């Protein structure tokens, strides 16, 4: 269902020939027939198999590593440790920490931390060789949560972390293991709370959760005789793979070609690099190609989940529902190295609302768990869980409809956000109105232990450098090379934008993801930015082709370019109706009119524009078991312009389902020694189709002026509201607020016992 608002904005209601349609995806046949090639599918002559030794301790000094017995095992061709990597550069702590996460130096900082690797003629021998590596440890005390890591007596992970400056009157920033602290503020907080008739305060916690991608991390490396390296892997940014691996090895990026493979899910986790530098070093040492593939347990224990969080929120409002002040203290766990998603959460938490007096303080805290990674709107789901449940409680105390409260305080274009910038054109009010008017919101919900909840969510959306090259073929088709790995169908959404400019059928565009030697630098697939930024590049490349086509036709007709018009896939002389030519006819003549026609563009566009969504959910709680069943779910979201509505619906549905899992079941369950107790898909409880209703979607289109077709990214927002929406629904079902996630059966039963 697509609702279009702001009819005075022509582009928000305009119908296009290709944009807004639902063509079959270009890579669909290969994927459903199993012919698509993923990273682990690479097979090369003489291929060796790499395996990684991982720490059994959560925190320990590495006293020594003896590889001799492993190297003596028949079939083993090479073994490496962190000593084989290039020396860490001075002054670049972020890179140093990332490299130390690939392979430990000096200390292991979480259970599963890589510290050595071997390669052999088959994976079984390599696995056997790992057991022969002799590592001597000096085991240290460990700490597994951010709050525990900030205790005065907590073990210190990185003694050389700089101490961030404390806020006025605060001492938390001087606590151990605080990697960074920041503060955003606007207005006068004390005046804002003084003007409030009611204040609601709340504390929430969330656990680390996994992104749940099906394909494990894998990478294959092969060196050529001239010293060049080729890498094959699944990633959300093969330019990042190239550049990071080059720095790890101490060689120029120009010596590496990174070849992108199909991706079996990422959701932000495959922005990080784990296998490729290890495979490259093993391959160089062995003199043969090496493939490293993680097991499922390694994925859970050796890669990054999202941050666990502890958030304090206080909101003040007048009796009629106007928010006068809001404050939050956000503490996020970064895992073993700095860099949690707390900044993302802080930027998203209050952004949907017009709050004149606000303050957010954030802490990034290291602890002895896996280094966290991005997960779809990183930081925002936990932040929305805290803020949106507090808003729900505020609405209840004031006797105001929760949607009406949000509409009254909705951010609009020009609203100043807590971190200082002005809100650009947004569709939040339109989303809220569509939610309030949806039949789900007013439908009867009968029966005991049933409840309905709503919540909203925000994501700022991303952009970045991007490149596209389009080549016209003699039969009138166009090959489109671009540099953004395709996770959610962006081959097609980008091809649609090129086809729209040229007025050709999207089936005549042949998109492909080019390797790093064959396309210009393109930033990573993340932040809901690809359809925006690479769509812009394809749009500009198509405009390049269009201008060349006009010039060719002008030469062919012996007239000026101003006398030629290009429209609907055809060229027409403006005054001589006899002179006309289709794009296909021009393509056939391109060599006789000047040679091959190639359109190209490199862009770095701003104006991605934020996106917002609101979700409605009905639940039923079993008072005997504590199980929460989702009965009905509706997600409303502003997409700017849905280039391919089916993909937008799929993104919304997928994000909502992941949020449902986060709310109800998913968590990293660690033992006292830091070992993950549920490191398999059998024990890590993600929702299946049997756990879910159909996820209904409503696409609201409020044109984004920063894009020629009004695009807003859609992939991040849908995971943001579910945590709070379900918590609000559970509250109405059982009469008890649950402020700690997940709302597992045991936790629900404990809440029922209270009341």
XYZ file of C-alpha atoms in Angstrom:
755
model
C 0.000 0.000 0.000
C 1.484 3.347 -1.062
C 0.125 6.647 0.229
C 1.391 9.877 -1.303
C 1.369 13.125 0.678
C 2.212 16.773 -0.026
C 0.461 16.841 -3.416
C 1.763 20.362 -3.973
C 5.219 18.794 -4.401
C 5.022 17.582 -7.978
C 7.797 14.996 -7.740
C 6.129 13.236 -4.831
C 3.135 12.357 -7.002
C 4.777 12.004 -10.407
C 4.562 8.695 -12.173
C 7.654 7.424 -13.945
C 8.290 4.827 -16.609
C 10.768 2.789 -14.591
C 11.101 4.368 -11.153
C 8.343 3.211 -8.830
C 7.707 -0.003 -10.744
C 8.361 -3.606 -9.670
C 10.587 -5.295 -12.283
C 12.080 -8.728 -11.693
C 15.477 -8.380 -10.034
C 18.421 -8.882 -12.347
C 20.191 -11.395 -10.119
C 17.059 -13.308 -9.180
C 17.467 -16.333 -11.448
C 21.069 -16.954 -10.392
C 20.154 -16.801 -6.728
C 17.057 -18.977 -6.781
C 18.795 -21.592 -8.945
C 21.889 -21.683 -6.726
C 24.238 -20.482 -9.465
C 25.225 -17.256 -7.721
C 28.779 -17.420 -6.371
C 29.488 -16.479 -2.791
C 32.828 -16.036 -1.093
C 33.181 -19.628 0.077
C 32.484 -20.883 -3.471
C 35.912 -19.828 -4.757
C 38.019 -22.761 -5.956
C 41.522 -22.251 -7.387
C 44.255 -24.665 -8.480
C 46.424 -25.610 -5.522
C 44.051 -23.981 -3.047
C 44.979 -24.280 0.628
C 42.613 -23.989 3.560
C 43.217 -21.625 6.454
C 42.047 -21.960 10.038
C 42.325 -19.502 12.916
C 43.295 -20.258 16.517
C 41.103 -18.367 18.974
C 41.612 -17.566 22.625
C 39.913 -19.720 25.285
C 40.280 -16.823 27.727
C 38.395 -13.530 27.892
C 41.420 -11.558 29.099
C 45.023 -12.740 29.177
C 48.571 -11.710 28.379
C 50.082 -13.742 25.548
C 53.400 -14.872 26.984
C 54.483 -16.953 23.973
C 53.199 -18.712 20.851
C 55.076 -21.785 19.555
C 54.103 -22.783 16.002
C 56.762 -25.477 15.504
C 54.613 -28.543 16.159
C 51.859 -27.256 13.907
C 54.319 -26.559 11.084
C 55.744 -30.064 11.425
C 52.367 -31.689 10.763
C 52.276 -33.204 7.241
C 50.068 -31.136 4.966
C 50.583 -27.839 6.830
C 52.102 -25.233 4.550
C 52.292 -22.067 6.674
C 51.461 -20.532 10.026
C 51.321 -16.914 11.153
C 50.829 -14.699 14.213
C 50.404 -10.947 14.622
C 54.197 -10.614 14.251
C 53.767 -11.306 10.535
C 51.621 -8.217 10.021
C 53.132 -4.824 9.270
C 54.085 -2.720 12.324
C 51.220 -0.635 13.666
C 51.456 3.012 12.593
C 52.034 5.766 15.109
C 49.138 8.087 15.779
C 46.305 6.079 14.203
C 44.682 4.365 17.130
C 41.516 3.437 15.248
C 43.402 1.436 12.640
C 45.650 -0.089 15.280
C 42.665 -1.301 17.290
C 40.967 -2.697 14.174
C 44.127 -4.530 13.154
C 44.538 -5.901 16.682
C 41.014 -7.255 16.432
C 41.996 -9.252 13.340
C 44.844 -10.829 15.295
C 45.749 -10.207 18.933
C 48.983 -8.440 19.880
C 50.280 -8.721 23.411
C 46.915 -9.553 24.990
C 43.747 -11.400 24.088
C 40.736 -9.326 25.047
C 37.753 -11.648 24.580
C 37.038 -15.332 24.299
C 37.306 -16.064 20.577
C 39.968 -13.410 19.875
C 42.166 -14.604 16.984
C 45.851 -15.007 17.819
C 47.344 -17.366 15.187
C 46.445 -19.071 11.920
C 47.589 -21.997 9.784
C 46.913 -23.243 6.269
C 47.033 -26.806 5.005
C 46.093 -28.960 2.045
C 42.677 -29.659 3.524
C 40.622 -28.069 6.305
C 40.804 -31.133 8.558
C 44.596 -31.019 8.706
C 44.453 -27.279 9.363
C 42.015 -27.879 12.221
C 44.296 -30.566 13.659
C 47.248 -28.198 13.412
C 45.532 -25.582 15.559
C 45.566 -28.002 18.472
C 49.345 -28.301 18.123
C 50.008 -24.588 18.581
C 51.407 -24.027 22.060
C 50.265 -20.752 23.619
C 51.304 -19.688 27.099
C 48.965 -17.237 28.824
C 48.944 -15.138 31.943
C 45.201 -15.067 32.629
C 43.763 -11.769 33.877
C 40.422 -10.830 35.463
C 37.724 -9.993 32.924
C 34.675 -7.749 32.838
C 31.710 -8.256 30.499
C 29.335 -5.288 30.741
C 29.841 -1.566 30.325
C 28.606 -0.680 33.799
C 30.848 -3.279 35.435
C 33.783 -2.053 33.336
C 33.286 1.441 34.780
C 33.541 0.308 38.403
C 36.613 1.718 40.189
C 38.014 -1.778 40.778
C 37.393 -3.063 37.241
C 40.275 -4.676 35.322
C 41.710 -2.261 32.769
C 41.742 -3.441 29.145
C 43.854 -0.662 27.611
C 46.044 1.196 30.120
C 46.920 3.851 27.549
C 43.361 4.969 26.750
C 43.174 8.752 27.069
C 40.836 9.937 29.827
C 37.942 11.916 28.337
C 37.058 15.194 30.051
C 34.145 14.927 32.492
C 31.050 17.059 32.278
C 30.468 19.674 34.937
C 29.779 17.859 38.179
C 30.230 14.424 36.608
C 32.869 11.844 37.519
C 31.815 8.886 35.358
C 34.141 9.873 32.520
C 37.154 9.223 34.735
C 36.015 5.671 35.422
C 38.131 2.805 34.066
C 37.658 1.666 30.478
C 35.801 4.751 29.253
C 37.118 5.133 25.714
C 35.275 8.359 25.007
C 32.615 10.658 26.351
C 30.525 13.264 24.545
C 27.714 15.664 25.289
C 25.038 17.258 23.103
C 22.912 20.049 24.559
C 20.430 22.666 23.436
C 18.449 25.279 25.335
C 18.278 25.471 29.124
C 17.556 22.099 30.701
C 16.764 23.427 34.181
C 14.258 25.937 32.792
C 12.697 23.246 30.665
C 12.111 20.881 33.550
C 10.899 23.759 35.749
C 8.223 24.484 33.134
C 7.025 20.861 33.163
C 3.879 19.738 34.954
C 4.988 16.115 34.868
C 8.328 14.328 34.563
C 8.884 10.679 33.720
C 12.206 8.960 34.427
C 13.266 5.528 33.246
C 16.294 3.230 32.975
C 16.556 0.587 30.268
C 19.069 -2.078 29.329
C 19.626 -4.080 26.182
C 21.953 -6.997 25.529
C 24.290 -7.574 22.593
C 22.503 -9.237 19.697
C 23.788 -10.778 16.481
C 22.892 -9.594 12.988
C 21.811 -13.104 12.024
C 23.222 -13.265 8.489
C 23.206 -16.772 7.020
C 26.515 -16.643 5.140
C 29.601 -16.783 7.380
C 32.607 -14.539 6.748
C 35.072 -15.912 4.192
C 38.008 -14.670 2.143
C 40.372 -16.084 -0.469
C 43.760 -14.632 -1.380
C 46.125 -15.306 -4.286
C 49.449 -13.617 -5.036
C 50.754 -13.145 -8.575
C 54.393 -13.407 -9.562
C 54.598 -9.622 -9.935
C 53.725 -9.126 -6.277
C 50.097 -8.209 -6.831
C 47.375 -9.676 -4.648
C 43.816 -10.652 -5.563
C 41.172 -11.036 -2.862
C 37.731 -12.619 -3.208
C 35.259 -12.045 -0.388
C 31.733 -11.111 0.588
C 31.725 -7.683 2.125
C 29.749 -4.488 2.310
C 32.662 -2.586 0.825
C 35.395 -4.206 -1.234
C 37.320 -0.930 -1.430
C 37.498 -1.050 2.353
C 38.702 -4.653 2.138
C 41.425 -3.576 -0.282
C 42.584 -0.552 1.688
C 42.471 -2.171 5.120
C 44.289 -5.303 3.958
C 46.944 -3.166 2.270
C 47.637 -1.346 5.533
C 47.740 -4.605 7.491
C 50.321 -5.973 5.061
C 52.243 -2.725 4.603
C 51.796 -2.589 0.826
C 50.154 0.024 -1.446
C 46.446 -0.353 -2.150
C 47.291 -0.313 -5.858
C 48.895 -3.744 -5.404
C 45.567 -5.322 -4.406
C 42.489 -6.144 -6.451
C 39.411 -6.903 -4.352
C 36.717 -8.880 -6.154
C 33.219 -8.642 -4.634
C 31.208 -11.835 -4.367
C 27.509 -12.182 -3.633
C 26.562 -11.503 -0.017
C 24.455 -13.870 2.050
C 23.371 -11.140 4.458
C 25.340 -8.495 6.300
C 23.138 -5.877 8.009
C 26.246 -3.860 8.901
C 28.379 -6.719 10.225
C 30.228 -7.147 6.931
C 31.508 -3.611 7.032
C 34.281 -5.097 9.197
C 37.187 -7.137 7.836
C 38.306 -10.361 9.515
C 39.435 -13.090 7.097
C 41.076 -11.353 4.154
C 44.332 -10.115 5.770
C 44.811 -13.521 7.390
C 44.288 -15.339 4.088
C 46.661 -12.916 2.354
C 49.505 -13.448 4.837
C 49.080 -17.212 4.785
C 49.034 -17.207 0.974
C 52.212 -15.140 0.792
C 53.967 -17.392 3.288
C 52.756 -20.628 1.590
C 53.238 -19.484 -2.007
C 49.746 -20.712 -2.917
C 46.170 -19.413 -2.785
C 44.473 -19.698 0.625
C 40.816 -19.625 1.608
C 39.653 -18.865 5.159
C 36.015 -19.619 6.026
C 34.564 -19.110 9.484
C 32.400 -21.714 11.155
C 29.101 -20.597 12.652
C 30.597 -20.715 16.130
C 33.494 -18.545 14.962
C 31.025 -16.042 13.528
C 29.309 -15.741 16.895
C 32.470 -15.734 18.999
C 34.931 -13.964 16.723
C 32.941 -11.197 15.012
C 30.982 -8.237 16.227
C 27.435 -8.157 17.560
C 25.722 -4.886 18.332
C 26.403 -2.968 21.543
C 24.700 -3.733 24.819
C 23.346 -0.579 26.436
C 22.273 1.080 29.661
C 20.256 4.272 29.199
C 18.703 6.722 31.652
C 15.969 8.989 30.277
C 14.008 11.853 31.786
C 11.235 13.696 29.924
C 9.237 16.678 31.175
C 5.984 17.939 29.656
C 3.122 20.300 30.311
C -0.332 19.005 31.165
C -1.471 19.473 27.565
C 1.360 17.278 26.260
C 4.032 19.723 25.091
C 7.513 18.341 25.839
C 9.497 21.028 27.642
C 12.737 19.158 28.335
C 14.457 15.809 27.846
C 17.684 14.345 29.143
C 19.496 11.070 28.523
C 22.662 9.386 29.768
C 23.682 6.634 27.358
C 26.289 3.993 28.167
C 27.124 1.553 25.380
C 29.525 -1.381 25.415
C 32.105 -1.259 22.631
C 33.532 -4.699 23.312
C 37.279 -5.209 23.355
C 38.166 -2.051 21.420
C 36.697 1.466 21.332
C 33.909 2.276 18.933
C 30.396 1.382 20.093
C 27.262 2.676 18.389
C 26.521 5.208 21.143
C 27.044 8.198 18.824
C 24.473 6.809 16.409
C 22.013 6.263 19.215
C 22.502 9.782 20.522
C 21.932 11.341 17.110
C 18.724 9.382 16.598
C 17.120 9.272 20.040
C 15.415 12.673 20.164
C 15.585 13.618 16.489
C 11.949 12.810 15.666
C 10.804 15.489 18.111
C 10.855 19.247 18.585
C 12.431 19.624 22.033
C 13.735 23.085 22.882
C 15.679 22.057 25.988
C 17.601 18.820 25.813
C 20.845 17.153 26.786
C 22.423 13.823 25.884
C 25.588 12.471 27.479
C 27.182 9.389 25.981
C 29.867 6.939 27.113
C 31.748 4.483 24.929
C 33.081 1.727 27.207
C 35.412 -1.186 26.464
C 34.926 -4.617 28.064
C 36.034 -8.219 27.506
C 33.525 -9.154 24.821
C 33.659 -9.273 21.035
C 34.407 -5.936 19.387
C 31.006 -4.648 18.396
C 29.990 -4.044 14.806
C 27.213 -2.155 13.070
C 23.742 -3.623 13.017
C 21.084 -1.837 10.988
C 20.646 1.727 12.323
C 23.523 1.177 14.746
C 22.709 2.506 18.192
C 19.224 3.710 17.338
C 17.037 0.715 18.345
C 18.279 0.752 21.949
C 17.943 4.539 22.088
C 14.394 4.419 20.724
C 13.521 1.645 23.184
C 14.433 3.954 26.061
C 12.869 7.132 24.710
C 9.739 5.740 23.071
C 8.712 3.681 26.109
C 9.178 6.783 28.263
C 6.981 8.735 25.831
C 4.371 6.003 26.050
C 4.344 6.244 29.824
C 4.095 10.032 29.560
C 1.100 9.758 27.225
C -0.600 7.387 29.642
C -0.013 9.647 32.652
C -1.381 12.650 30.735
C -4.327 10.740 29.278
C -3.270 11.615 25.725
C -3.356 9.282 22.733
C 0.270 8.185 22.108
C 0.103 9.068 18.402
C -1.430 12.449 19.182
C 1.378 13.133 21.663
C 3.944 12.398 18.966
C 2.180 14.543 16.369
C 2.020 17.442 18.817
C 5.788 17.247 19.376
C 6.851 16.123 15.901
C 9.996 17.567 14.370
C 9.468 19.439 11.149
C 11.664 21.113 8.585
C 13.767 23.687 10.421
C 13.520 22.063 13.866
C 16.853 22.360 15.671
C 18.060 19.008 16.939
C 19.902 18.387 20.179
C 23.241 18.083 18.383
C 22.796 21.477 16.777
C 21.813 20.952 13.155
C 18.469 21.886 11.636
C 16.087 19.171 10.507
C 15.750 19.083 6.706
C 12.526 18.245 4.898
C 10.985 15.220 6.677
C 7.777 13.218 6.558
C 7.289 12.384 10.226
C 3.923 14.103 10.629
C 2.667 12.394 7.482
C 3.838 9.025 8.805
C 2.095 9.606 12.140
C -1.142 10.669 10.458
C -1.041 7.587 8.232
C -0.499 5.448 11.332
C -3.379 7.031 13.225
C -5.685 6.612 10.219
C -4.707 2.992 9.569
C -7.480 0.463 10.345
C -5.082 -1.464 12.571
C -4.835 1.392 15.062
C -8.575 1.504 15.698
C -9.337 -2.209 15.310
C -10.835 -3.941 18.372
C -8.380 -6.005 20.419
C -10.312 -8.326 22.667
C -9.283 -10.906 25.192
C -7.154 -11.055 28.338
C -3.384 -10.615 28.269
C -3.541 -8.789 24.959
C -2.114 -5.375 24.263
C -1.373 -2.898 21.494
C 1.696 -0.711 21.323
C 3.097 1.953 19.036
C 6.542 3.504 18.692
C 8.495 5.573 16.211
C 12.064 5.475 14.949
C 14.552 7.651 13.089
C 17.682 7.208 11.022
C 19.745 9.956 9.420
C 20.667 8.010 6.244
C 24.062 8.062 4.617
C 25.804 8.988 1.417
C 29.432 9.055 0.270
C 31.608 8.769 -2.817
C 30.225 6.556 -5.556
C 31.023 5.732 -9.152
C 29.138 4.302 -12.117
C 30.170 3.525 -15.706
C 27.529 2.732 -18.325
C 28.443 1.353 -21.764
C 26.020 1.341 -24.677
C 25.941 -1.945 -26.601
C 25.110 -2.091 -30.310
C 21.785 -3.814 -29.694
C 20.554 -0.944 -27.525
C 21.212 -2.508 -24.158
C 23.449 -0.861 -21.572
C 25.935 -2.474 -19.234
C 26.136 -0.715 -15.900
C 29.224 -1.177 -13.744
C 29.019 0.201 -10.216
C 30.944 -0.156 -7.001
C 28.276 -0.778 -4.361
C 27.914 -4.390 -3.219
C 24.287 -5.441 -3.534
C 22.613 -6.683 -0.371
C 18.990 -5.620 -0.767
C 18.375 -5.504 -4.511
C 20.252 -2.311 -5.318
C 21.419 -3.624 -8.691
C 17.854 -3.209 -9.840
C 17.002 0.010 -7.994
C 20.108 1.647 -9.482
C 19.418 0.242 -12.949
C 15.895 1.677 -12.738
C 17.269 5.177 -12.236
C 19.557 4.847 -15.249
C 16.734 3.404 -17.339
C 14.447 6.279 -16.320
C 16.842 8.891 -17.670
C 17.415 7.048 -20.942
C 13.782 6.056 -21.400
C 14.640 2.399 -21.929
C 13.322 -0.754 -20.335
C 15.114 -1.664 -17.104
C 15.485 -5.177 -18.501
C 17.814 -3.681 -21.127
C 20.211 -2.539 -18.377
C 22.747 -5.152 -17.305
C 24.080 -4.122 -13.875
C 27.179 -5.634 -12.326
C 29.313 -4.957 -9.255
C 32.821 -4.250 -10.512
C 36.091 -5.074 -8.739
C 38.385 -2.370 -7.373
C 40.512 -2.302 -10.542
C 37.488 -1.776 -12.788
C 35.492 1.023 -11.155
C 36.232 4.213 -9.249
C 36.268 4.325 -5.464
C 32.854 3.729 -3.924
C 32.151 3.950 -0.220
C 30.618 1.094 1.659
C 27.134 -0.355 1.402
C 25.735 0.848 4.693
C 23.715 3.588 6.341
C 20.863 3.113 3.843
C 22.895 5.052 1.305
C 23.315 2.941 -1.834
C 20.090 3.660 -3.734
C 20.699 7.338 -2.975
C 24.407 7.755 -3.730
C 24.970 5.116 -6.418
C 21.573 5.948 -7.849
C 22.883 9.511 -8.209
C 25.991 8.170 -9.966
C 23.874 6.096 -12.363
C 21.631 9.091 -12.971
C 24.635 11.250 -13.869
C 26.165 8.503 -16.035
C 22.862 8.246 -17.907
C 22.801 12.020 -18.372
C 26.309 11.713 -19.836
C 25.061 9.114 -22.315
C 22.049 11.265 -23.087
C 24.184 14.300 -23.938
C 26.505 12.195 -26.085
C 23.498 10.732 -27.895
C 22.182 14.224 -28.634
C 25.598 15.295 -29.959
C 25.840 12.163 -32.147
C 22.376 12.731 -33.577
C 23.192 16.380 -34.252
C 26.319 15.357 -36.175
C 24.362 12.701 -38.050
C 21.636 15.190 -39.035
C 24.112 18.020 -39.583
C 22.432 20.359 -37.122
C 23.236 21.827 -33.713
C 22.689 19.950 -30.460
C 20.098 22.565 -29.437
C 17.941 21.392 -32.318
C 17.794 17.813 -30.991
C 15.453 16.639 -28.264
C 15.812 13.398 -26.275
C 12.627 12.036 -24.712
C 11.169 8.612 -23.942
C 14.123 6.716 -25.361
C 14.174 8.493 -28.695
C 15.916 11.413 -30.410
C 13.871 13.896 -32.422
C 14.768 16.979 -34.452
C 12.778 19.821 -32.922
C 11.525 21.216 -36.236
C 12.038 18.453 -38.830
C 9.700 15.601 -37.875
C 11.274 13.354 -40.490
C 14.480 13.273 -38.503
C 13.949 10.875 -35.605
C 15.875 7.933 -34.211
C 15.342 5.529 -31.327
C 18.016 4.925 -28.739
C 18.388 1.421 -30.121
C 18.953 2.749 -33.646
C 21.569 5.202 -32.413
C 23.302 2.414 -30.507
C 23.629 0.433 -33.717
C 25.229 3.480 -35.403
C 27.538 4.504 -32.557
C 30.777 3.329 -34.168
C 30.038 5.210 -37.396
C 29.092 8.342 -35.450
C 32.205 8.609 -33.307
C 32.866 5.324 -31.555
C 31.561 3.601 -28.412
C 29.293 5.621 -26.166
C 30.326 5.365 -22.520
C 28.701 7.352 -19.757
C 30.474 7.778 -16.466
C 30.095 9.619 -13.200
C 31.828 9.969 -9.886
C 29.781 11.700 -7.210
C 29.814 12.527 -3.525
C 26.388 13.989 -2.921
C 24.978 15.391 0.258
C 21.294 15.687 1.004
C 20.540 12.041 1.732
C 17.732 13.171 4.010
C 16.567 11.391 7.167
C 13.753 8.857 7.302
C 11.228 7.992 9.981
C 8.766 5.229 10.659
C 6.040 4.309 13.129
C 4.962 0.761 13.980
C 1.776 -0.704 15.488
C 1.889 -4.132 17.109
C -0.626 -6.369 18.862
C 0.631 -9.061 21.231
C -0.749 -11.781 23.449
C 1.066 -12.990 26.570
C 0.668 -16.521 27.873
C 0.488 -16.111 31.679
C 1.479 -19.743 32.220
C 4.687 -19.714 30.174
C 5.517 -16.037 29.708
C 5.659 -16.454 25.926
C 4.795 -13.352 23.906
C 2.997 -13.965 20.615
C 2.877 -11.225 17.998
C -0.676 -11.203 16.626
C -0.580 -8.338 14.148
C 2.087 -5.927 12.946
C 1.902 -2.808 10.768
C 4.884 -0.656 9.786
C 4.492 2.816 8.275
C 7.545 4.544 6.787
C 8.520 7.521 4.649
C 10.577 6.303 1.689
C 10.791 9.628 -0.136
C 10.192 7.789 -3.387
C 9.991 4.019 -3.481
C 12.181 3.234 -6.497
C 11.173 -0.440 -6.309
C 8.209 -0.729 -3.898
C 8.642 -4.481 -3.442
C 12.199 -3.991 -2.201
C 11.078 -1.198 0.118
C 8.380 -3.458 1.545
C 10.927 -6.249 1.947
C 13.348 -3.980 3.781
C 10.607 -2.799 6.125
C 9.399 -6.332 6.808
C 12.909 -7.695 7.339
C 13.885 -4.904 9.718
C 10.679 -5.312 11.699
C 11.272 -9.048 12.087
C 14.827 -8.485 13.301
C 13.509 -5.944 15.800
C 10.925 -8.448 17.013
C 13.692 -10.962 17.669
C 15.737 -8.337 19.506
C 12.741 -7.417 21.651
C 11.633 -10.905 22.617
C 14.374 -13.512 22.449
C 17.799 -12.601 21.142
C 20.866 -11.977 23.312
C 24.498 -12.978 23.694
C 24.360 -15.219 26.743
C 27.817 -15.306 28.328
C 29.061 -17.637 31.028
C 31.171 -16.502 33.965
C 34.320 -17.136 31.909
C 33.072 -15.053 28.983
C 32.220 -18.036 26.787
C 29.111 -17.562 24.684
C 26.633 -20.220 25.774
C 24.379 -20.024 22.706
C 26.845 -19.808 19.799
C 24.702 -21.622 17.233
C 21.485 -20.957 15.375
C 19.978 -23.832 17.344
C 20.509 -22.012 20.645
C 20.525 -18.386 19.498
C 16.788 -17.845 19.209
C 15.887 -15.818 16.115
C 12.276 -15.588 14.895
C 11.160 -17.986 12.175
C 8.115 -17.761 9.920
C 6.210 -19.838 12.479
C 6.722 -17.113 15.106
C 5.377 -14.230 13.046
C 2.253 -12.807 11.468
C 2.346 -11.120 8.085
C 4.094 -7.764 8.430
C 1.835 -5.162 6.822
C 3.562 -2.137 5.325
C 2.489 1.366 4.391
C 4.876 3.408 2.251
C 4.528 7.153 2.690
C 6.235 9.258 0.010
C 7.443 12.706 1.029
C 9.883 13.874 -1.640
C 13.512 14.305 -0.595
C 14.734 17.425 -2.438
C 18.324 16.152 -2.239
C 17.741 13.477 -4.904
C 16.435 13.726 -8.481
C 13.704 11.167 -7.752
C 13.189 12.069 -4.100
C 14.824 8.951 -2.650
C 15.297 8.384 1.081
C 17.133 5.345 2.359
C 14.822 2.734 3.848
C 16.917 -0.147 5.210
C 17.754 1.174 8.670
C 14.554 2.702 10.033
C 12.372 -0.438 10.283
C 14.512 -2.065 12.989
C 14.263 0.995 15.246
C 10.617 1.061 16.493
C 9.924 -2.663 17.190
C 11.717 -2.887 20.554
C 9.693 -0.076 22.065
C 6.451 -0.877 20.249
C 6.459 -4.444 21.563
C 7.447 -3.320 25.075
C 4.532 -0.875 25.062
C 2.190 -3.630 23.854
C 3.418 -6.080 26.491
C 2.814 -3.451 29.170
C -0.804 -3.097 28.084
C -1.151 -6.877 28.067
C 0.182 -7.545 31.587
C 0.146 -4.174 33.341
C 3.874 -4.257 34.085
C 6.652 -2.292 32.353
C 9.610 -4.413 31.275
C 12.608 -2.131 30.804
C 15.245 -4.804 30.210
C 15.528 -6.687 26.936
C 14.936 -9.288 25.752
C 11.407 -9.803 27.062
C 12.024 -13.531 27.277
C 9.465 -15.873 28.841
C 11.448 -15.966 32.085
C 11.566 -12.175 32.286
C 7.858 -11.866 31.484
C 6.972 -14.432 34.155
C 9.070 -12.518 36.675
C 7.163 -9.335 35.821
C 3.829 -11.127 36.095
C 4.851 -12.368 39.534
C 5.351 -8.776 40.692
C 1.834 -7.715 39.813
